[in-house]
CSV table of C-alpha atoms in Angstrom, one decimal:
chain,number,residue,atom,x,y,z
A,1,MET,CA,-2.9,175.1,179.0
A,2,ALA,CA,-4.7,171.7,179.4
A,3,ASP,CA,-4.3,169.4,176.4
A,4,GLY,CA,-6.9,166.8,177.0
A,5,PHE,CA,-4.6,164.1,178.4
A,6,GLU,CA,-5.7,165.1,182.0
A,7,GLN,CA,-8.9,163.0,181.4
A,8,MET,CA,-6.6,160.0,180.7
A,9,VAL,CA,-5.0,160.4,183.9
A,10,ASP,CA,-8.2,161.2,185.8
A,11,THR,CA,-9.6,157.8,184.4
A,12,ALA,CA,-6.5,155.8,185.0
A,13,LEU,CA,-6.1,156.7,188.8
A,14,PRO,CA,-9.3,155.3,190.0
A,15,PHE,CA,-9.3,152.5,187.4
A,16,PHE,CA,-6.0,151.3,188.8
A,17,THR,CA,-6.9,151.7,192.3
A,18,LYS,CA,-10.0,149.5,191.8
A,19,LEU,CA,-7.9,147.0,189.7
A,20,ALA,CA,-5.3,146.8,192.7
A,21,ALA,CA,-8.0,145.9,195.0
A,22,ASN,CA,-9.6,143.4,192.5
A,23,ASN,CA,-6.6,142.0,190.6
A,24,SER,CA,-8.2,139.1,188.6
A,25,LYS,CA,-9.2,138.6,184.9
A,26,ALA,CA,-12.7,138.1,186.2
A,27,TRP,CA,-12.9,141.7,187.3
A,28,PHE,CA,-10.8,143.2,184.4
A,29,GLU,CA,-12.8,141.6,181.5
A,30,PRO,CA,-16.0,143.5,182.0
A,31,HIS,CA,-13.9,146.5,182.4
A,32,LYS,CA,-11.4,146.0,179.6
A,33,ALA,CA,-13.1,148.3,176.8
A,34,ARG,CA,-13.0,151.2,179.2
A,35,TYR,CA,-9.1,150.5,179.8
A,36,VAL,CA,-8.6,150.2,176.1
A,37,ASP,CA,-10.7,153.2,175.0
A,38,ASP,CA,-9.9,155.7,177.8
A,39,ILE,CA,-6.4,154.8,179.0
A,40,ARG,CA,-4.2,152.7,176.4
A,41,LYS,CA,-5.5,154.4,173.3
A,42,PRO,CA,-4.9,157.9,174.6
A,43,ALA,CA,-1.6,156.8,176.1
A,44,GLU,CA,-0.4,155.5,172.7
A,45,PHE,CA,-1.3,158.9,171.1
A,46,MET,CA,0.4,160.7,173.9
A,47,ALA,CA,3.5,158.4,173.4
A,48,ASP,CA,3.7,159.2,169.8
A,49,LEU,CA,3.5,162.9,170.4
A,50,VAL,CA,6.3,162.7,173.1
A,51,SER,CA,8.4,160.6,170.7
A,52,GLU,CA,8.5,163.4,168.3
A,53,ASP,CA,9.4,166.0,171.2
A,54,LEU,CA,12.2,163.7,172.3
A,55,ALA,CA,13.7,163.8,168.8
A,56,ARG,CA,13.5,167.5,168.7
A,57,ILE,CA,15.1,167.9,172.1
A,58,THR,CA,17.8,165.2,172.1
A,59,GLY,CA,18.4,165.2,168.4
A,60,LYS,CA,17.9,161.4,168.2
A,61,PRO,CA,14.9,159.4,167.3
A,62,HIS,CA,13.0,157.5,170.0
A,63,SER,CA,10.6,154.7,169.5
A,64,PRO,CA,7.5,154.6,171.9
A,65,LYS,CA,6.2,151.6,173.8
A,66,VAL,CA,3.1,151.4,176.0
A,67,PHE,CA,3.6,148.2,178.2
A,68,ARG,CA,0.9,145.6,178.3
A,69,ILE,CA,-1.5,145.5,181.4
A,70,TYR,CA,-1.0,141.7,181.4
A,71,ARG,CA,1.9,140.6,183.7
A,72,ASP,CA,4.3,137.8,182.7
A,73,VAL,CA,4.0,135.7,185.8
A,74,ARG,CA,5.8,132.8,184.5
A,75,PHE,CA,9.1,133.2,186.8
A,76,SER,CA,7.4,135.4,189.4
A,77,LYS,CA,6.4,134.5,192.9
A,78,ASP,CA,3.6,137.0,192.5
A,79,LYS,CA,1.0,135.6,190.4
A,80,THR,CA,-1.3,138.7,190.2
A,81,PRO,CA,-2.2,138.7,186.4
A,82,LEU,CA,-2.5,142.4,185.7
A,83,ASN,CA,-0.4,145.6,186.2
A,84,ALA,CA,-2.2,148.3,188.1
A,85,HIS,CA,-0.2,151.0,186.5
A,86,LEU,CA,0.5,152.7,183.2
A,87,HIS,CA,4.1,152.5,182.0
A,88,VAL,CA,5.4,154.0,178.8
A,89,MET,CA,9.0,153.7,177.4
A,90,TRP,CA,10.8,155.7,174.7
A,91,ALA,CA,13.8,153.8,173.6
A,92,SER,CA,16.4,155.1,171.4
A,93,SER,CA,16.2,153.9,167.7
A,94,ASP,CA,19.9,153.2,168.1
A,95,LYS,CA,20.4,149.4,168.3
A,96,ASP,CA,23.1,149.9,171.1
A,97,PRO,CA,21.7,147.9,174.1
A,98,LEU,CA,23.2,150.7,176.4
A,99,ALA,CA,21.4,153.6,174.6
A,100,PRO,CA,19.6,155.3,177.4
A,101,ALA,CA,15.8,155.1,177.5
A,102,TRP,CA,13.0,157.4,178.9
A,103,PHE,CA,10.0,156.1,180.7
A,104,MET,CA,6.8,157.5,182.3
A,105,GLY,CA,5.1,155.8,185.2
A,106,LEU,CA,1.5,156.5,186.3
A,107,ALA,CA,0.0,154.8,189.3
A,108,PRO,CA,-2.2,155.6,192.3
A,109,ASP,CA,1.0,156.4,194.4
A,110,TYR,CA,3.3,157.7,191.7
A,111,PHE,CA,3.5,159.9,188.5
A,112,LEU,CA,7.1,160.4,187.2
A,113,LEU,CA,9.3,160.6,184.2
A,114,GLY,CA,12.8,158.9,184.2
A,115,VAL,CA,15.6,158.2,182.2
A,116,GLY,CA,18.3,155.4,182.4
A,117,VAL,CA,20.0,152.3,181.4
A,118,MET,CA,18.4,148.9,182.5
A,119,PRO,CA,18.9,146.1,183.0
A,120,MET,CA,22.6,145.4,182.2
A,121,LYS,CA,24.6,142.1,181.9
A,122,GLY,CA,27.6,140.7,180.1
A,123,ASP,CA,29.4,143.1,177.9
A,124,SER,CA,27.0,145.9,178.6
A,125,LEU,CA,27.7,145.7,182.3
A,126,THR,CA,31.4,145.8,181.6
A,127,ARG,CA,31.0,148.8,179.4
A,128,TYR,CA,28.8,150.5,182.1
A,129,ARG,CA,31.5,150.0,184.7
A,130,ALA,CA,34.2,151.4,182.5
A,131,PHE,CA,32.0,154.4,182.0
A,132,VAL,CA,31.6,154.9,185.6
A,133,ASP,CA,35.3,154.5,186.2
A,134,ALA,CA,36.2,157.1,183.5
A,135,TRP,CA,33.1,159.5,183.8
A,136,GLY,CA,31.9,159.0,187.3
A,137,ASP,CA,32.7,162.5,188.4
A,138,GLY,CA,30.5,164.0,185.5
A,139,LEU,CA,27.9,161.6,185.9
A,140,SER,CA,27.7,162.3,189.6
A,141,ASP,CA,27.6,166.0,189.0
A,142,ALA,CA,24.6,165.5,186.6
A,143,MET,CA,22.8,163.4,189.1
A,144,ASP,CA,23.3,166.2,191.6
A,145,ARG,CA,21.8,168.7,189.4
A,146,VAL,CA,18.5,166.8,189.0
A,147,PHE,CA,18.4,165.5,192.5
A,148,ALA,CA,18.3,169.4,193.4
A,149,LEU,CA,15.0,169.3,191.5
A,150,GLY,CA,13.5,166.4,193.5
A,151,ALA,CA,14.8,163.5,191.5
A,152,GLU,CA,16.0,160.1,192.9
A,153,VAL,CA,17.5,156.9,191.9
A,154,SER,CA,15.0,154.5,190.8
A,155,ASP,CA,14.6,150.9,192.3
A,156,TRP,CA,13.3,149.5,189.1
A,157,GLY,CA,15.3,146.7,187.7
A,158,PRO,CA,17.8,144.2,189.3
A,159,GLY,CA,19.2,145.0,192.7
A,160,SER,CA,22.7,146.1,193.2
A,161,LEU,CA,25.8,143.9,194.0
A,162,LYS,CA,26.8,143.8,197.7
A,163,ARG,CA,30.5,144.3,196.8
A,164,VAL,CA,32.3,146.5,194.3
A,165,PRO,CA,33.0,144.2,191.3
A,166,LYS,CA,36.6,143.4,190.3
A,167,PRO,CA,38.8,144.9,189.0
A,168,TYR,CA,37.8,148.1,190.8
A,169,ASP,CA,38.9,148.9,194.3
A,170,ALA,CA,36.4,148.6,197.2
A,171,ASP,CA,37.2,152.4,198.2
A,172,HIS,CA,36.5,153.5,194.6
A,173,PRO,CA,34.9,157.0,194.7
A,174,HIS,CA,31.9,155.9,192.7
A,175,ALA,CA,31.7,152.5,194.4
A,176,GLU,CA,27.7,152.5,194.7
A,177,LEU,CA,27.4,153.3,191.0
A,178,LEU,CA,29.8,150.4,190.1
A,179,LYS,CA,27.7,148.0,192.2
A,180,ARG,CA,24.5,148.7,190.1
A,181,LYS,CA,23.2,146.4,187.5
A,182,ALA,CA,20.7,149.0,186.4
A,183,LEU,CA,20.7,153.0,186.8
A,184,SER,CA,17.6,155.1,186.2
A,185,ILE,CA,16.8,158.5,187.6
A,186,SER,CA,13.3,159.5,188.0
A,187,LEU,CA,11.6,162.9,188.7
A,188,PRO,CA,8.0,163.3,190.0
A,189,MET,CA,5.7,165.3,187.7
A,190,PRO,CA,5.0,168.7,189.1
A,191,ASP,CA,1.8,169.4,190.9
A,192,ASP,CA,0.9,172.0,188.3
A,193,TRP,CA,1.2,169.8,185.4
A,194,ARG,CA,-2.5,170.3,184.5
A,195,THR,CA,-2.1,173.9,184.0
A,196,GLN,CA,0.7,173.4,181.5
A,197,GLY,CA,-0.9,170.3,179.9
A,198,LEU,CA,0.6,166.9,180.1
A,199,ILE,CA,2.7,167.2,177.0
A,200,LYS,CA,4.4,170.5,178.0
A,201,ALA,CA,5.0,169.1,181.4
A,202,LEU,CA,6.6,166.0,180.2
A,203,ASN,CA,8.8,168.1,177.8
A,204,ALA,CA,10.0,170.2,180.8
A,205,ARG,CA,10.8,167.2,182.7
A,206,ILE,CA,12.8,165.8,179.8
A,207,ARG,CA,14.9,169.1,179.8
A,208,ASP,CA,15.2,168.8,183.5
A,209,LEU,CA,16.7,165.3,183.3
A,210,GLN,CA,18.7,166.0,180.1
A,211,PRO,CA,22.1,166.4,181.9
A,212,VAL,CA,21.8,162.7,182.9
A,213,TRP,CA,20.9,161.6,179.4
A,214,GLU,CA,23.6,163.6,177.9
A,215,MET,CA,26.1,161.9,180.1
A,216,PHE,CA,24.8,158.5,179.1
A,217,ASP,CA,24.3,159.3,175.4
A,218,LYS,CA,28.0,160.9,175.0
A,219,HIS,CA,30.1,158.7,177.1
A,220,LEU,CA,28.4,155.3,177.8
């Protein structure tokens, strides 16, 4: 059953298409009120509802965040000022930097839910590599289960290393996972999400991705 959030999506997709073709503050400012009222505010309400569902499904509280539309271009070669997408994250209220987070991405060319840990450096990266070394078989099995549903490894976050990091062998059975400095798995939203309603469809995707979240949460 539709829950009203389809209107947010139906407004967001053409809005971001036009924004991508006119990515400037001069174009955005006259359209800002529509973005705030019809996209950002409904997204914040949706994020609050999903955070409650995540707490119920996973047994752990999660804090929602709707990412800003303004890009931080200080250290980027791409100086376009605005994000032509809607990104929402639900981070565990646990202060552990390696606690897995959930994210939703909506843009003209994708609509997905994902879960993962990113980015990692220093002690967090050392812990992640030890986790892969000890629990790589279980993680790979969990990933295979969600890959069978159409999931894939996301390219968000920093790129992978070219070589397996020391002290692990180059022929380690989970070499590709050891090379990563971020790991997130994303699953496209189903074509029939409108008939379920967005919240129910997101809940279903959370359960689909739960095997990966559980590996992170229990062993990382």
